[in-house]
Amino acid sequence: MRKAALHNLGCKVNAYETESMQQLLEQAGYEIVPFEETADVYVVNTCSVTNIADRKSRQMLHRARKKNPDSVVVAAGCYVQTAQEQAKEESIDILIGNNKKHELPELLEQFFIDRERQKQKETAEEHMEDLKLVAVSDIAEDSDYESMFLSRTAEHTRAFIKVQDGCNQFCSYCIIPYARGRVRSRNVEDVLREVRQLADNGYQEVVLTGIHLSSYGADLGTDLITLIEKVHDLSGIIRIRLGSLEPKIVTEEFASRLAVLPKICPHFHLSLQSGCDAVLKRMNRKYTCEEYEKSCGILRRYFEHPAVTTDVIVGFPGETEAEFQETRMFLKKIGFFEIHIFKYSLRKGTRAADMNHQVPEPVKNNRSETLFADLAPMNQAFLDWYLGREAEVLLEEKVSFGGMEYFLGHTKEYVKIAVPVSEKSGESLINRVVRGKVSSQIKEHVLEIENVLEETS
């Protein structure tokens, strides 16, 4: 039995595809081993969102080759798609672009056959040519959604489900439309079939995700809220969480239809990137700060205490100190639960890479640190709201804090809650939903329920 090891870089969509490829290899008879171990096949699902991501992808591929020089090294995904010629120069045996990952077992089998034939032809006078198998299509011309399927994931309670690929936005800093192609949506029945399978295997929460989730259905004559409603009608799943959304999808109709679905998690990641209209325009984002604020207001009218999280890029080309301060004030005005703060990283092939007035790294570092400091009181204020209130939590794992054992899970708003392990509970609370009054904060970002009042599943 051949051994295979996989390593994922990048986003939740990549993670889903990596797990799908692992499942395909298992079905083909491979034994899956950790990436740190010696394997016959190493698969690296690459990322190309920044130049740094490209470099990390190359590093992992080199690490795989070093672990076993005789192994088959497979590079899949965005780095291969955007830098095919460069990737061909690397020590890679099989290159698989986006929309071809489902062909992994067949490509491996073909490679092994070709390599054996080459060995048989080799004579004392001949030298084996560098054998390379390339499966990369023109992603811009490929309009089909790549069908991949999961029946289980590495997590025990929550499953990410990819429902959409590609992006038509062309933000000035982003390479993803070139790496992932245009918007392509997964067939509704295919999504529902996967959700049913995951529910049958014990998963209670699903996260609908995609490269540009808000565009779901644009190519199928439907939309995201309709898909959500159909998933909600399925039995077994008790929570539905959404991946990153564009703020303009949040309309009165969207929020009102969501609010009547009890399985929906009021945890909304609305992509922002900057709190300054001038910077948003240079980024080619399709909304203003006023429109973003309106979307947040709609969510807060329809949900009691929704968790609103976001992404922010500091040091975008041309960002002045005044523009940065404008972003700071806007973030405080909205009041987020969490903010993912990124320092702008130049990405060759994007319009932003050629913009004037690139911001020096020390300035980016200072601005990043400032926003992290600003975030702390926002995060704490959000958590403080729960003290003395009842919360419902899906428990996911057993952990230790300060010598005490707890079951740890999340509320629908993705707040971490710990429940002390007792002789009565033992291991039984993992993958169960419990309710209780939040008594205290026992660790940074972690609240505690001392006494479970009710088990609801």
GROMACS .gro file of C-alpha atoms in nm:
model
  457
    1MET     CA    1   0.000   0.000   0.000
    2ARG     CA    2   0.141   0.336  -0.102
    3LYS     CA    3   0.157   0.611   0.159
    4ALA     CA    4   0.040   0.967   0.088
    5ALA     CA    5   0.081   1.286   0.290
    6LEU     CA    6  -0.107   1.610   0.228
    7HIS     CA    7  -0.043   1.968   0.337
    8ASN     CA    8  -0.281   2.260   0.299
    9LEU     CA    9  -0.194   2.626   0.258
   10GLY     CA   10  -0.443   2.909   0.244
   11CYS     CA   11  -0.816   2.952   0.283
   12LYS     CA   12  -1.109   2.740   0.401
   13VAL     CA   13  -1.192   2.654   0.040
   14ASN     CA   14  -0.841   2.514   0.000
   15ALA     CA   15  -0.884   2.319   0.324
   16TYR     CA   16  -1.207   2.167   0.195
   17GLU     CA   17  -1.038   2.066  -0.131
   18THR     CA   18  -0.741   1.917   0.054
   19GLU     CA   19  -0.971   1.700   0.263
   20SER     CA   20  -1.158   1.600  -0.053
   21MET     CA   21  -0.832   1.497  -0.220
   22GLN     CA   22  -0.737   1.298   0.090
   23GLN     CA   23  -1.070   1.118   0.074
   24LEU     CA   24  -1.015   1.040  -0.295
   25LEU     CA   25  -0.672   0.894  -0.218
   26GLU     CA   26  -0.813   0.682   0.064
   27GLN     CA   27  -1.079   0.548  -0.172
   28ALA     CA   28  -0.801   0.466  -0.421
   29GLY     CA   29  -0.622   0.256  -0.157
   30TYR     CA   30  -0.359   0.495  -0.023
   31GLU     CA   31  -0.261   0.504   0.343
   32ILE     CA   32  -0.266   0.864   0.468
   33VAL     CA   33   0.026   0.961   0.693
   34PRO     CA   34   0.130   1.292   0.853
   35PHE     CA   35   0.325   1.527   0.628
   36GLU     CA   36   0.626   1.501   0.860
   37GLU     CA   37   0.660   1.128   0.790
   38THR     CA   38   0.819   0.950   0.494
   39ALA     CA   39   0.563   0.896   0.218
   40ASP     CA   40   0.548   0.776  -0.142
   41VAL     CA   41   0.336   1.074  -0.243
   42TYR     CA   42   0.335   1.430  -0.109
   43VAL     CA   43   0.050   1.661  -0.207
   44VAL     CA   44   0.078   2.033  -0.134
   45ASN     CA   45  -0.239   2.233  -0.197
   46THR     CA   46  -0.079   2.570  -0.264
   47CYS     CA   47  -0.183   2.929  -0.204
   48SER     CA   48  -0.098   3.233  -0.414
   49VAL     CA   49  -0.285   3.518  -0.249
   50THR     CA   50   0.044   3.705  -0.185
   51ASN     CA   51   0.407   3.674  -0.290
   52ILE     CA   52   0.471   3.539   0.062
   53ALA     CA   53   0.212   3.266   0.002
   54ASP     CA   54   0.393   3.173  -0.320
   55ARG     CA   55   0.718   3.143  -0.129
   56LYS     CA   56   0.561   2.929   0.144
   57SER     CA   57   0.418   2.701  -0.124
   58ARG     CA   58   0.761   2.653  -0.281
   59GLN     CA   59   0.915   2.591   0.063
   60MET     CA   60   0.667   2.314   0.143
   61LEU     CA   61   0.729   2.151  -0.195
   62HIS     CA   62   1.105   2.158  -0.137
   63ARG     CA   63   1.052   2.015   0.211
   64ALA     CA   64   0.854   1.727   0.064
   65ARG     CA   65   1.126   1.647  -0.188
   66LYS     CA   66   1.389   1.655   0.085
   67LYS     CA   67   1.191   1.411   0.303
   68ASN     CA   68   1.194   1.147   0.031
   69PRO     CA   69   1.386   1.220  -0.292
   70ASP     CA   70   1.217   0.918  -0.456
   71SER     CA   71   0.864   1.029  -0.373
   72VAL     CA   72   0.613   1.178  -0.614
   73VAL     CA   73   0.568   1.546  -0.529
   74VAL     CA   74   0.235   1.698  -0.633
   75ALA     CA   75   0.168   2.072  -0.640
   76ALA     CA   76  -0.199   2.160  -0.667
   77GLY     CA   77  -0.398   2.481  -0.666
   78CYS     CA   78  -0.346   2.852  -0.695
   79TYR     CA   79   0.035   2.877  -0.714
   80VAL     CA   80   0.035   2.627  -1.000
   81GLN     CA   81  -0.252   2.807  -1.170
   82THR     CA   82  -0.092   3.152  -1.158
   83ALA     CA   83   0.275   3.058  -1.203
   84GLN     CA   84   0.271   2.745  -1.416
   85GLU     CA   85   0.597   2.813  -1.599
   86GLN     CA   86   0.782   2.889  -1.276
   87ALA     CA   87   0.632   2.581  -1.111
   88LYS     CA   88   0.758   2.365  -1.399
   89GLU     CA   89   1.112   2.467  -1.303
   90GLU     CA   90   1.061   2.344  -0.948
   91SER     CA   91   1.127   1.990  -0.831
   92ILE     CA   92   0.764   1.891  -0.883
   93ASP     CA   93   0.641   1.575  -1.053
   94ILE     CA   94   0.273   1.653  -1.104
   95LEU     CA   95   0.121   2.001  -1.145
   96ILE     CA   96  -0.256   2.022  -1.089
   97GLY     CA   97  -0.441   2.347  -1.146
   98ASN     CA   98  -0.771   2.453  -0.997
   99ASN     CA   99  -1.067   2.258  -1.139
  100LYS     CA  100  -0.843   1.950  -1.186
  101LYS     CA  101  -0.794   1.839  -0.825
  102HIS     CA  102  -1.061   1.572  -0.852
  103GLU     CA  103  -0.835   1.395  -1.105
  104LEU     CA  104  -0.556   1.339  -0.849
  105PRO     CA  105  -0.580   0.955  -0.818
  106GLU     CA  106  -0.590   0.908  -1.196
  107LEU     CA  107  -0.300   1.149  -1.250
  108LEU     CA  108  -0.092   0.965  -0.990
  109GLU     CA  109  -0.166   0.632  -1.152
  110GLN     CA  110  -0.067   0.769  -1.493
  111PHE     CA  111   0.254   0.910  -1.350
  112PHE     CA  112   0.351   0.577  -1.192
  113ILE     CA  113   0.286   0.400  -1.524
  114ASP     CA  114   0.491   0.656  -1.718
  115ARG     CA  115   0.776   0.637  -1.470
  116GLU     CA  116   0.789   0.259  -1.487
  117ARG     CA  117   0.793   0.267  -1.867
  118GLN     CA  118   1.071   0.520  -1.861
  119LYS     CA  119   1.279   0.305  -1.628
  120GLN     CA  120   1.233   0.004  -1.855
  121LYS     CA  121   1.350   0.200  -2.161
  122GLU     CA  122   1.654   0.336  -1.988
  123THR     CA  123   1.984   0.188  -2.106
  124ALA     CA  124   2.340   0.242  -1.999
  125GLU     CA  125   2.377   0.509  -2.268
  126GLU     CA  126   2.053   0.684  -2.189
  127HIS     CA  127   1.970   0.919  -1.907
  128MET     CA  128   1.617   0.938  -1.776
  129GLU     CA  129   1.450   1.261  -1.878
  130ASP     CA  130   1.283   1.473  -1.618
  131LEU     CA  131   0.931   1.330  -1.607
  132LYS     CA  132   0.660   1.583  -1.536
  133LEU     CA  133   0.283   1.557  -1.563
  134VAL     CA  134   0.091   1.882  -1.607
  135ALA     CA  135  -0.287   1.910  -1.562
  136VAL     CA  136  -0.362   2.283  -1.576
  137SER     CA  137  -0.649   2.424  -1.781
  138ASP     CA  138  -0.724   2.785  -1.872
  139ILE     CA  139  -0.926   2.875  -1.564
  140ALA     CA  140  -1.071   3.184  -1.732
  141GLU     CA  141  -1.226   2.965  -2.000
  142ASP     CA  142  -1.335   2.682  -1.770
  143SER     CA  143  -1.697   2.752  -1.679
  144ASP     CA  144  -1.769   2.422  -1.502
  145TYR     CA  145  -1.782   2.387  -1.126
  146GLU     CA  146  -1.536   2.124  -1.006
  147SER     CA  147  -1.733   1.852  -0.834
  148MET     CA  148  -1.576   1.737  -0.506
  149PHE     CA  149  -1.748   1.564  -0.217
  150LEU     CA  150  -1.687   1.513   0.155
  151SER     CA  151  -1.848   1.263   0.389
  152ARG     CA  152  -1.631   1.358   0.688
  153THR     CA  153  -1.374   1.619   0.790
  154ALA     CA  154  -1.087   1.652   1.037
  155GLU     CA  155  -1.317   1.836   1.279
  156HIS     CA  156  -1.562   1.633   1.486
  157THR     CA  157  -1.863   1.862   1.505
  158ARG     CA  158  -1.835   2.126   1.231
  159ALA     CA  159  -1.800   2.070   0.857
  160PHE     CA  160  -1.702   2.326   0.593
  161ILE     CA  161  -1.891   2.286   0.267
  162LYS     CA  162  -1.766   2.450  -0.049
  163VAL     CA  163  -2.062   2.575  -0.253
  164GLN     CA  164  -1.901   2.828  -0.485
  165ASP     CA  165  -1.574   2.899  -0.668
  166GLY     CA  166  -1.428   3.192  -0.858
  167CYS     CA  167  -1.464   3.569  -0.831
  168ASN     CA  168  -1.567   3.849  -1.069
  169GLN     CA  169  -1.473   4.141  -0.842
  170PHE     CA  170  -1.113   4.212  -0.952
  171CYS     CA  171  -1.004   4.406  -0.645
  172SER     CA  172  -0.684   4.587  -0.732
  173TYR     CA  173  -0.472   4.398  -0.476
  174CYS     CA  174  -0.604   4.048  -0.548
  175ILE     CA  175  -0.481   3.771  -0.779
  176ILE     CA  176  -0.767   3.532  -0.698
  177PRO     CA  177  -0.980   3.594  -1.012
  178TYR     CA  178  -0.677   3.484  -1.214
  179ALA     CA  179  -0.612   3.185  -0.987
  180ARG     CA  180  -0.973   3.071  -0.945
  181GLY     CA  181  -1.149   3.199  -1.255
  182ARG     CA  182  -1.496   3.344  -1.279
  183VAL     CA  183  -1.793   3.273  -1.053
  184ARG     CA  184  -1.911   2.913  -1.065
  185SER     CA  185  -2.175   2.774  -0.829
  186ARG     CA  186  -2.235   2.422  -0.706
  187ASN     CA  187  -2.558   2.252  -0.798
  188VAL     CA  188  -2.813   2.283  -0.515
  189GLU     CA  189  -2.892   1.910  -0.504
  190ASP     CA  190  -2.521   1.830  -0.482
  191VAL     CA  191  -2.489   2.060  -0.180
  192LEU     CA  192  -2.792   1.904  -0.012
  193ARG     CA  193  -2.662   1.553  -0.075
  194GLU     CA  194  -2.333   1.638   0.095
  195VAL     CA  195  -2.508   1.799   0.392
  196ARG     CA  196  -2.726   1.490   0.437
  197GLN     CA  197  -2.420   1.264   0.430
  198LEU     CA  198  -2.237   1.479   0.686
  199ALA     CA  199  -2.545   1.487   0.911
  200ASP     CA  200  -2.570   1.110   0.889
  201ASN     CA  201  -2.205   1.091   1.000
  202GLY     CA  202  -2.273   1.297   1.312
  203TYR     CA  203  -2.186   1.653   1.211
  204GLN     CA  204  -2.422   1.906   1.366
  205GLU     CA  205  -2.292   2.230   1.218
  206VAL     CA  206  -2.212   2.319   0.858
  207VAL     CA  207  -2.029   2.626   0.730
  208LEU     CA  208  -2.120   2.732   0.377
  209THR     CA  209  -1.810   2.872   0.213
  210GLY     CA  210  -1.674   2.981  -0.122
  211ILE     CA  211  -1.422   3.209  -0.288
  212HIS     CA  212  -1.689   3.479  -0.323
  213LEU     CA  213  -1.984   3.329  -0.136
  214SER     CA  214  -2.213   3.626  -0.194
  215SER     CA  215  -2.210   3.550  -0.568
  216TYR     CA  216  -2.353   3.202  -0.516
  217GLY     CA  217  -2.620   3.122  -0.776
  218ALA     CA  218  -2.547   3.413  -1.010
  219ASP     CA  219  -2.468   3.158  -1.283
  220LEU     CA  220  -2.753   2.921  -1.191
  221GLY     CA  221  -3.043   3.164  -1.173
  222THR     CA  222  -3.072   3.142  -0.795
  223ASP     CA  223  -2.910   3.308  -0.494
  224LEU     CA  224  -2.743   3.240  -0.160
  225ILE     CA  225  -3.046   3.296   0.063
  226THR     CA  226  -3.246   3.039  -0.134
  227LEU     CA  227  -2.968   2.783  -0.088
  228ILE     CA  228  -2.952   2.859   0.286
  229GLU     CA  229  -3.326   2.802   0.320
  230LYS     CA  230  -3.302   2.465   0.144
  231VAL     CA  231  -3.012   2.355   0.368
  232HIS     CA  232  -3.211   2.471   0.671
  233ASP     CA  233  -3.498   2.238   0.579
  234LEU     CA  234  -3.274   1.930   0.615
  235SER     CA  235  -3.288   1.727   0.936
  236GLY     CA  236  -2.981   1.637   1.141
  237ILE     CA  237  -2.794   1.965   1.101
  238ILE     CA  238  -2.873   2.204   1.385
  239ARG     CA  239  -2.649   2.498   1.295
  240ILE     CA  240  -2.570   2.677   0.970
  241ARG     CA  241  -2.281   2.920   0.966
  242LEU     CA  242  -2.184   3.142   0.674
  243GLY     CA  243  -1.841   3.218   0.534
  244SER     CA  244  -1.724   3.566   0.436
  245LEU     CA  245  -1.991   3.791   0.285
  246GLU     CA  246  -1.982   4.110   0.084
  247PRO     CA  247  -2.161   4.387   0.278
  248LYS     CA  248  -2.401   4.474  -0.005
  249ILE     CA  249  -2.565   4.129   0.013
  250VAL     CA  250  -2.712   4.233   0.350
  251THR     CA  251  -3.044   4.388   0.253
  252GLU     CA  252  -3.371   4.405   0.447
  253GLU     CA  253  -3.499   4.105   0.253
  254PHE     CA  254  -3.181   3.899   0.308
  255ALA     CA  255  -3.172   3.970   0.683
  256SER     CA  256  -3.546   3.917   0.735
  257ARG     CA  257  -3.535   3.579   0.561
  258LEU     CA  258  -3.230   3.476   0.764
  259ALA     CA  259  -3.377   3.589   1.094
  260VAL     CA  260  -3.669   3.343   1.079
  261LEU     CA  261  -3.433   3.046   1.039
  262PRO     CA  262  -3.349   2.917   1.390
  263LYS     CA  263  -3.050   2.714   1.271
  264ILE     CA  264  -2.870   3.024   1.141
  265CYS     CA  265  -2.568   3.136   1.343
  266PRO     CA  266  -2.571   3.516   1.386
  267HIS     CA  267  -2.200   3.536   1.315
  268PHE     CA  268  -2.139   3.752   1.009
  269HIS     CA  269  -1.800   3.810   0.856
  270LEU     CA  270  -1.849   4.119   0.641
  271SER     CA  271  -1.538   4.197   0.439
  272LEU     CA  272  -1.433   4.563   0.483
  273GLN     CA  273  -1.057   4.606   0.401
  274SER     CA  274  -1.057   4.980   0.476
  275GLY     CA  275  -1.268   5.231   0.666
  276CYS     CA  276  -1.178   5.510   0.424
  277ASP     CA  277  -1.374   5.565   0.102
  278ALA     CA  278  -1.071   5.693  -0.090
  279VAL     CA  279  -0.876   5.377  -0.011
  280LEU     CA  280  -1.177   5.156  -0.092
  281LYS     CA  281  -1.195   5.322  -0.433
  282ARG     CA  282  -0.825   5.253  -0.500
  283MET     CA  283  -0.884   4.893  -0.392
  284ASN     CA  284  -1.174   4.871  -0.641
  285ARG     CA  285  -1.411   4.761  -0.366
  286LYS     CA  286  -1.775   4.794  -0.468
  287TYR     CA  287  -1.920   4.974  -0.164
  288THR     CA  288  -1.871   5.279   0.053
  289CYS     CA  289  -1.829   5.307   0.429
  290GLU     CA  290  -2.184   5.443   0.452
  291GLU     CA  291  -2.319   5.133   0.274
  292TYR     CA  292  -2.112   4.906   0.499
  293GLU     CA  293  -2.246   5.076   0.812
  294LYS     CA  294  -2.601   5.039   0.681
  295SER     CA  295  -2.551   4.663   0.638
  296CYS     CA  296  -2.426   4.630   0.996
  297GLY     CA  297  -2.728   4.826   1.117
  298ILE     CA  298  -2.967   4.593   0.935
  299LEU     CA  299  -2.809   4.286   1.096
  300ARG     CA  300  -2.829   4.442   1.441
  301ARG     CA  301  -3.199   4.516   1.394
  302TYR     CA  302  -3.284   4.158   1.304
  303PHE     CA  303  -3.053   3.977   1.550
  304GLU     CA  304  -3.020   4.053   1.922
  305HIS     CA  305  -2.641   4.040   1.957
  306PRO     CA  306  -2.485   3.935   1.627
  307ALA     CA  307  -2.111   3.885   1.602
  308VAL     CA  308  -1.985   4.107   1.323
  309THR     CA  309  -1.627   4.036   1.219
  310THR     CA  310  -1.418   4.168   0.933
  311ASP     CA  311  -1.086   4.193   0.749
  312VAL     CA  312  -0.876   4.509   0.728
  313ILE     CA  313  -0.565   4.578   0.521
  314VAL     CA  314  -0.323   4.838   0.655
  315GLY     CA  315  -0.058   5.008   0.444
  316PHE     CA  316  -0.235   4.981   0.110
  317PRO     CA  317  -0.045   5.181  -0.155
  318GLY     CA  318  -0.094   5.552  -0.101
  319GLU     CA  319  -0.260   5.513   0.241
  320THR     CA  320  -0.184   5.838   0.423
  321GLU     CA  321  -0.180   5.884   0.798
  322ALA     CA  322  -0.508   6.073   0.770
  323GLU     CA  323  -0.667   5.787   0.577
  324PHE     CA  324  -0.543   5.537   0.833
  325GLN     CA  325  -0.692   5.746   1.116
  326GLU     CA  326  -1.020   5.755   0.923
  327THR     CA  327  -1.015   5.374   0.920
  328ARG     CA  328  -0.944   5.365   1.295
  329MET     CA  329  -1.243   5.586   1.370
  330PHE     CA  330  -1.471   5.385   1.143
  331LEU     CA  331  -1.375   5.055   1.307
  332LYS     CA  332  -1.449   5.197   1.650
  333LYS     CA  333  -1.780   5.335   1.525
  334ILE     CA  334  -1.896   4.995   1.400
  335GLY     CA  335  -1.765   4.801   1.702
  336PHE     CA  336  -1.652   4.459   1.582
  337PHE     CA  337  -1.623   4.133   1.770
  338GLU     CA  338  -1.308   4.038   1.578
  339ILE     CA  339  -1.094   4.202   1.311
  340HIS     CA  340  -0.845   4.010   1.101
  341ILE     CA  341  -0.569   4.263   1.041
  342PHE     CA  342  -0.336   4.220   0.745
  343LYS     CA  343  -0.038   4.426   0.637
  344TYR     CA  344  -0.059   4.494   0.265
  345SER     CA  345   0.164   4.253   0.077
  346LEU     CA  346   0.258   4.336  -0.281
  347ARG     CA  347   0.132   4.074  -0.526
  348LYS     CA  348   0.285   4.074  -0.874
  349GLY     CA  349   0.024   4.062  -1.146
  350THR     CA  350  -0.219   4.294  -0.967
  351ARG     CA  351  -0.284   4.662  -1.034
  352ALA     CA  352  -0.190   4.757  -0.679
  353ALA     CA  353   0.163   4.622  -0.731
  354ASP     CA  354   0.225   4.900  -0.986
  355MET     CA  355   0.070   5.180  -0.780
  356ASN     CA  356   0.284   5.468  -0.661
  357HIS     CA  357   0.351   5.550  -0.296
  358GLN     CA  358   0.405   5.200  -0.159
  359VAL     CA  359   0.393   5.224   0.221
  360PRO     CA  360   0.718   5.136   0.406
  361GLU     CA  361   0.716   4.818   0.617
  362PRO     CA  362   0.784   4.999   0.950
  363VAL     CA  363   0.474   5.213   0.889
  364LYS     CA  364   0.265   4.904   0.813
  365ASN     CA  365   0.393   4.741   1.133
  366ASN     CA  366   0.301   5.042   1.346
  367ARG     CA  367  -0.045   5.068   1.195
  368SER     CA  368  -0.108   4.698   1.245
  369GLU     CA  369  -0.008   4.718   1.610
  370THR     CA  370  -0.231   5.022   1.659
  371LEU     CA  371  -0.536   4.839   1.523
  372PHE     CA  372  -0.465   4.533   1.739
  373ALA     CA  373  -0.462   4.763   2.042
  374ASP     CA  374  -0.789   4.926   1.928
  375LEU     CA  375  -0.951   4.585   1.883
  376ALA     CA  376  -0.894   4.464   2.240
  377PRO     CA  377  -1.164   4.679   2.409
  378MET     CA  378  -1.413   4.605   2.127
  379ASN     CA  379  -1.362   4.233   2.172
  380GLN     CA  380  -1.390   4.259   2.550
  381ALA     CA  381  -1.709   4.465   2.532
  382PHE     CA  382  -1.867   4.199   2.310
  383LEU     CA  383  -1.771   3.921   2.553
  384ASP     CA  384  -1.882   4.115   2.861
  385TRP     CA  385  -2.238   4.121   2.724
  386TYR     CA  386  -2.263   3.747   2.796
  387LEU     CA  387  -2.173   3.763   3.165
  388GLY     CA  388  -2.477   3.664   3.370
  389ARG     CA  389  -2.674   3.563   3.061
  390GLU     CA  390  -2.765   3.218   2.939
  391ALA     CA  391  -2.571   3.086   2.643
  392GLU     CA  392  -2.606   2.781   2.421
  393VAL     CA  393  -2.285   2.607   2.320
  394LEU     CA  394  -2.193   2.317   2.093
  395LEU     CA  395  -1.908   2.143   2.275
  396GLU     CA  396  -1.625   2.029   2.048
  397GLU     CA  397  -1.320   1.916   2.245
  398LYS     CA  398  -1.162   1.856   2.585
  399VAL     CA  399  -0.894   2.103   2.700
  400SER     CA  400  -0.702   2.204   3.012
  401PHE     CA  401  -0.676   2.555   3.158
  402GLY     CA  402  -0.481   2.618   3.478
  403GLY     CA  403  -0.483   2.253   3.580
  404MET     CA  404  -0.859   2.220   3.528
  405GLU     CA  405  -1.024   2.015   3.255
  406TYR     CA  406  -1.302   2.166   3.045
  407PHE     CA  407  -1.518   2.089   2.748
  408LEU     CA  408  -1.470   2.375   2.501
  409GLY     CA  409  -1.706   2.483   2.228
  410HIS     CA  410  -1.870   2.781   2.062
  411THR     CA  411  -2.196   2.968   2.078
  412LYS     CA  412  -2.378   3.046   1.757
  413GLU     CA  413  -2.196   3.381   1.761
  414TYR     CA  414  -1.864   3.190   1.772
  415VAL     CA  415  -1.783   3.289   2.128
  416LYS     CA  416  -1.565   3.030   2.305
  417ILE     CA  417  -1.732   2.876   2.609
  418ALA     CA  418  -1.574   2.631   2.855
  419VAL     CA  419  -1.771   2.388   3.074
  420PRO     CA  420  -1.586   2.216   3.364
  421VAL     CA  421  -1.551   1.840   3.327
  422SER     CA  422  -1.727   1.652   3.604
  423GLU     CA  423  -1.749   1.284   3.695
  424LYS     CA  424  -2.107   1.292   3.574
  425SER     CA  425  -2.028   1.431   3.231
  426GLY     CA  426  -1.714   1.229   3.153
  427GLU     CA  427  -1.659   1.232   2.775
  428SER     CA  428  -2.030   1.245   2.695
  429LEU     CA  429  -2.065   1.618   2.630
  430ILE     CA  430  -1.846   1.631   2.318
  431ASN     CA  431  -2.063   1.704   2.013
  432ARG     CA  432  -2.355   1.794   2.237
  433VAL     CA  433  -2.534   2.125   2.277
  434VAL     CA  434  -2.572   2.252   2.633
  435ARG     CA  435  -2.720   2.564   2.788
  436GLY     CA  436  -2.616   2.746   3.100
  437LYS     CA  437  -2.551   3.085   3.258
  438VAL     CA  438  -2.214   3.243   3.176
  439SER     CA  439  -2.040   3.295   3.509
  440SER     CA  440  -1.699   3.444   3.432
  441GLN     CA  441  -1.413   3.487   3.189
  442ILE     CA  442  -1.146   3.228   3.272
  443LYS     CA  443  -0.899   3.300   2.994
  444GLU     CA  444  -0.846   3.551   2.717
  445HIS     CA  445  -1.137   3.510   2.473
  446VAL     CA  446  -1.282   3.220   2.677
  447LEU     CA  447  -1.596   3.242   2.894
  448GLU     CA  448  -1.720   2.981   3.140
  449ILE     CA  449  -2.048   2.810   3.219
  450GLU     CA  450  -2.008   2.657   3.565
  451ASN     CA  451  -2.332   2.462   3.575
  452VAL     CA  452  -2.513   2.314   3.278
  453LEU     CA  453  -2.883   2.391   3.305
  454GLU     CA  454  -2.995   2.191   3.005
  455GLU     CA  455  -2.870   1.955   2.736
  456THR     CA  456  -3.053   2.030   2.415
  457SER     CA  457  -2.910   1.755   2.197
   0.00000   0.00000   0.00000
